[in-house]
Amino acid sequence: MGVSIFEGLAPYEIDIIAEALYPRSLKAGAEIIREGSFSECMFIILSGKVRVEKDINRTPRPVWYLNAGDCFGEMSLFDRLPRSASVYADTDVDILLMYRVEMEEMFERHPHIAYRVMIQLFRTVSIRMRQVLAQLGPPTPQAPAPAPAASAKS
């Protein structure tokens, strides 16, 4: 099982990252993230499946499922804003936690690793954003561009 954000990294680079990761095992149904809470860590799923829920009109609704190799909670590493959704273990899960402080320290010591991991994180966020936008429906047709104005001759 590969972890997509570590794609393309050499084994020694993954070993360096592993020093900043904390393993945790959770039972099905366990709350991992609560919407609106503050936290500065992301999670990487080693095994199992998680359910992402969004509180819509005070009713929790499942909006996404993630599996082994996926990560979640990555936005809080960068924006330091409240969590935008809740996440629950849908099955028993083994996850890794990466805290912002340790990630920043590791990235300062190993900028080449930082660059490669950041590219993968941005890809992950971009793909998810496109999937969410696709769920909202087809794009609105654009109005035709106005014709260029005729230049006045003097």
mmCIF file of N, CA and C in Angstrom, residues 19-73:
data_model
loop_
_atom_site.group_PDB
_atom_site.id
_atom_site.type_symbol
_atom_site.label_atom_id
_atom_site.label_comp_id
_atom_site.label_asym_id
_atom_site.label_seq_id
_atom_site.Cartn_x
_atom_site.Cartn_y
_atom_site.Cartn_z
ATOM 1 N N GLU A 19 10.015 9.738 10.901
ATOM 2 C CA GLU A 19 10.418 10.221 12.224
ATOM 3 C C GLU A 19 9.450 11.270 12.769
ATOM 4 N N ALA A 20 8.678 11.909 11.894
ATOM 5 C CA ALA A 20 7.738 12.956 12.311
ATOM 6 C C ALA A 20 6.296 12.454 12.371
ATOM 7 N N LEU A 21 6.089 11.149 12.247
ATOM 8 C CA LEU A 21 4.742 10.575 12.224
ATOM 9 C C LEU A 21 4.447 9.820 13.512
ATOM 10 N N TYR A 22 3.195 9.884 13.936
ATOM 11 C CA TYR A 22 2.756 9.201 15.151
ATOM 12 C C TYR A 22 1.632 8.234 14.800
ATOM 13 N N PRO A 23 1.831 6.931 15.043
ATOM 14 C CA PRO A 23 0.789 5.951 14.702
ATOM 15 C C PRO A 23 -0.338 5.940 15.734
ATOM 16 N N ARG A 24 -1.518 5.611 15.244
ATOM 17 C CA ARG A 24 -2.674 5.462 16.124
ATOM 18 C C ARG A 24 -3.616 4.446 15.486
ATOM 19 N N SER A 25 -4.199 3.595 16.315
ATOM 20 C CA SER A 25 -5.214 2.634 15.871
ATOM 21 C C SER A 25 -6.534 3.011 16.521
ATOM 22 N N LEU A 26 -7.596 3.014 15.715
ATOM 23 C CA LEU A 26 -8.913 3.395 16.213
ATOM 24 C C LEU A 26 -9.953 2.370 15.785
ATOM 25 N N LYS A 27 -10.950 2.210 16.612
ATOM 26 C CA LYS A 27 -12.055 1.294 16.318
ATOM 27 C C LYS A 27 -13.106 1.986 15.448
ATOM 28 N N ALA A 28 -13.863 1.181 14.722
ATOM 29 C CA ALA A 28 -14.953 1.707 13.893
ATOM 30 C C ALA A 28 -15.866 2.583 14.744
ATOM 31 N N GLY A 29 -16.262 3.719 14.199
ATOM 32 C CA GLY A 29 -17.144 4.650 14.901
ATOM 33 C C GLY A 29 -16.416 5.747 15.657
ATOM 34 N N ALA A 30 -15.117 5.610 15.852
ATOM 35 C CA ALA A 30 -14.365 6.612 16.610
ATOM 36 C C ALA A 30 -14.332 7.946 15.869
ATOM 37 N N GLU A 31 -14.497 9.018 16.634
ATOM 38 C CA GLU A 31 -14.379 10.358 16.051
ATOM 39 C C GLU A 31 -12.891 10.707 15.950
ATOM 40 N N ILE A 32 -12.475 11.122 14.771
ATOM 41 C CA ILE A 32 -11.078 11.488 14.549
ATOM 42 C C ILE A 32 -10.939 13.007 14.524
ATOM 43 N N ILE A 33 -11.851 13.665 13.839
ATOM 44 C CA ILE A 33 -11.871 15.129 13.750
ATOM 45 C C ILE A 33 -13.303 15.588 13.988
ATOM 46 N N ARG A 34 -13.446 16.675 14.749
ATOM 47 C CA ARG A 34 -14.771 17.271 14.946
ATOM 48 C C ARG A 34 -14.824 18.600 14.183
ATOM 49 N N GLU A 35 -15.837 18.736 13.356
ATOM 50 C CA GLU A 35 -16.032 19.975 12.607
ATOM 51 C C GLU A 35 -16.046 21.166 13.561
ATOM 52 N N GLY A 36 -15.312 22.218 13.201
ATOM 53 C CA GLY A 36 -15.259 23.430 14.015
ATOM 54 C C GLY A 36 -14.146 23.449 15.043
ATOM 55 N N SER A 37 -13.518 22.299 15.289
ATOM 56 C CA SER A 37 -12.423 22.253 16.264
ATOM 57 C C SER A 37 -11.134 22.786 15.635
ATOM 58 N N PHE A 38 -10.191 23.111 16.492
ATOM 59 C CA PHE A 38 -8.884 23.570 16.034
ATOM 60 C C PHE A 38 -7.864 22.474 16.270
ATOM 61 N N SER A 39 -7.018 22.264 15.298
ATOM 62 C CA SER A 39 -5.945 21.287 15.420
ATOM 63 C C SER A 39 -4.964 21.564 14.302
ATOM 64 N N GLU A 40 -3.719 21.280 14.535
ATOM 65 C CA GLU A 40 -2.695 21.519 13.525
ATOM 66 C C GLU A 40 -1.991 20.221 13.178
ATOM 67 N N CYS A 41 -2.784 19.244 12.762
ATOM 68 C CA CYS A 41 -2.189 17.989 12.308
ATOM 69 C C CYS A 41 -3.008 17.438 11.149
ATOM 70 N N MET A 42 -2.360 16.619 10.373
ATOM 71 C CA MET A 42 -3.039 15.896 9.301
ATOM 72 C C MET A 42 -2.923 14.411 9.602
ATOM 73 N N PHE A 43 -3.697 13.619 8.892
ATOM 74 C CA PHE A 43 -3.757 12.185 9.116
ATOM 75 C C PHE A 43 -3.512 11.453 7.805
ATOM 76 N N ILE A 44 -2.864 10.321 7.903
ATOM 77 C CA ILE A 44 -2.621 9.455 6.755
ATOM 78 C C ILE A 44 -3.189 8.089 7.109
ATOM 79 N N ILE A 45 -4.017 7.536 6.241
ATOM 80 C CA ILE A 45 -4.659 6.247 6.513
ATOM 81 C C ILE A 45 -3.742 5.124 6.047
ATOM 82 N N LEU A 46 -3.361 4.262 6.978
ATOM 83 C CA LEU A 46 -2.571 3.072 6.636
ATOM 84 C C LEU A 46 -3.472 1.908 6.269
ATOM 85 N N SER A 47 -4.558 1.737 7.031
ATOM 86 C CA SER A 47 -5.516 0.673 6.728
ATOM 87 C C SER A 47 -6.886 1.101 7.225
ATOM 88 N N GLY A 48 -7.907 0.571 6.573
ATOM 89 C CA GLY A 48 -9.276 0.886 6.952
ATOM 90 C C GLY A 48 -9.860 1.995 6.101
ATOM 91 N N LYS A 49 -11.005 2.487 6.565
ATOM 92 C CA LYS A 49 -11.779 3.467 5.797
ATOM 93 C C LYS A 49 -12.353 4.498 6.763
ATOM 94 N N VAL A 50 -12.334 5.772 6.359
ATOM 95 C CA VAL A 50 -12.934 6.826 7.174
ATOM 96 C C VAL A 50 -14.056 7.498 6.399
ATOM 97 N N ARG A 51 -14.965 8.096 7.156
ATOM 98 C CA ARG A 51 -16.125 8.795 6.593
ATOM 99 C C ARG A 51 -16.011 10.277 6.964
ATOM 100 N N VAL A 52 -16.100 11.129 5.968
ATOM 101 C CA VAL A 52 -16.071 12.574 6.183
ATOM 102 C C VAL A 52 -17.513 13.057 6.204
ATOM 103 N N GLU A 53 -17.874 13.778 7.266
ATOM 104 C CA GLU A 53 -19.241 14.284 7.408
ATOM 105 C C GLU A 53 -19.227 15.797 7.541
ATOM 106 N N LYS A 54 -20.230 16.418 6.948
ATOM 107 C CA LYS A 54 -20.408 17.867 7.030
ATOM 108 C C LYS A 54 -21.744 18.134 7.689
ATOM 109 N N ASP A 55 -21.760 19.054 8.643
ATOM 110 C CA ASP A 55 -23.001 19.437 9.303
ATOM 111 C C ASP A 55 -23.756 20.397 8.386
ATOM 112 N N ILE A 56 -24.871 19.928 7.841
ATOM 113 C CA ILE A 56 -25.682 20.731 6.931
ATOM 114 C C ILE A 56 -27.042 20.939 7.589
ATOM 115 N N ASN A 57 -27.352 22.186 7.919
ATOM 116 C CA ASN A 57 -28.601 22.516 8.625
ATOM 117 C C ASN A 57 -28.749 21.680 9.895
ATOM 118 N N ARG A 58 -27.655 21.584 10.640
ATOM 119 C CA ARG A 58 -27.602 20.856 11.921
ATOM 120 C C ARG A 58 -27.817 19.358 11.782
ATOM 121 N N THR A 59 -27.638 18.853 10.570
ATOM 122 C CA THR A 59 -27.746 17.413 10.341
ATOM 123 C C THR A 59 -26.440 16.922 9.730
ATOM 124 N N PRO A 60 -25.747 15.982 10.399
ATOM 125 C CA PRO A 60 -24.505 15.460 9.815
ATOM 126 C C PRO A 60 -24.801 14.638 8.560
ATOM 127 N N ARG A 61 -24.088 14.942 7.489
ATOM 128 C CA ARG A 61 -24.267 14.232 6.214
ATOM 129 C C ARG A 61 -22.925 13.707 5.737
ATOM 130 N N PRO A 62 -22.866 12.407 5.383
ATOM 131 C CA PRO A 62 -21.613 11.890 4.809
ATOM 132 C C PRO A 62 -21.374 12.536 3.445
ATOM 133 N N VAL A 63 -20.170 13.031 3.239
ATOM 134 C CA VAL A 63 -19.852 13.680 1.967
ATOM 135 C C VAL A 63 -18.680 13.020 1.249
ATOM 136 N N TRP A 64 -17.963 12.151 1.938
ATOM 137 C CA TRP A 64 -16.752 11.594 1.339
ATOM 138 C C TRP A 64 -16.330 10.363 2.125
ATOM 139 N N TYR A 65 -15.700 9.433 1.438
ATOM 140 C CA TYR A 65 -15.077 8.284 2.095
ATOM 141 C C TYR A 65 -13.633 8.218 1.629
ATOM 142 N N LEU A 66 -12.733 7.939 2.545
ATOM 143 C CA LEU A 66 -11.308 7.845 2.230
ATOM 144 C C LEU A 66 -10.788 6.493 2.684
ATOM 145 N N ASN A 67 -9.786 5.992 1.970
ATOM 146 C CA ASN A 67 -9.253 4.652 2.205
ATOM 147 C C ASN A 67 -7.751 4.689 2.445
ATOM 148 N N ALA A 68 -7.190 3.502 2.640
ATOM 149 C CA ALA A 68 -5.748 3.370 2.858
ATOM 150 C C ALA A 68 -4.979 4.099 1.761
ATOM 151 N N GLY A 69 -3.975 4.860 2.178
ATOM 152 C CA GLY A 69 -3.156 5.638 1.251
ATOM 153 C C GLY A 69 -3.598 7.080 1.141
ATOM 154 N N ASP A 70 -4.844 7.372 1.556
ATOM 155 C CA ASP A 70 -5.350 8.746 1.495
ATOM 156 C C ASP A 70 -4.930 9.522 2.741
ATOM 157 N N CYS A 71 -4.943 10.835 2.617
ATOM 158 C CA CYS A 71 -4.697 11.693 3.771
ATOM 159 C C CYS A 71 -5.904 12.606 3.962
ATOM 160 N N PHE A 72 -6.025 13.163 5.151
ATOM 161 C CA PHE A 72 -7.087 14.131 5.424
ATOM 162 C C PHE A 72 -6.629 15.054 6.548
ATOM 163 N N GLY A 73 -7.292 16.189 6.649
ATOM 164 C CA GLY A 73 -6.921 17.176 7.662
ATOM 165 C C GLY A 73 -5.753 18.050 7.247
#
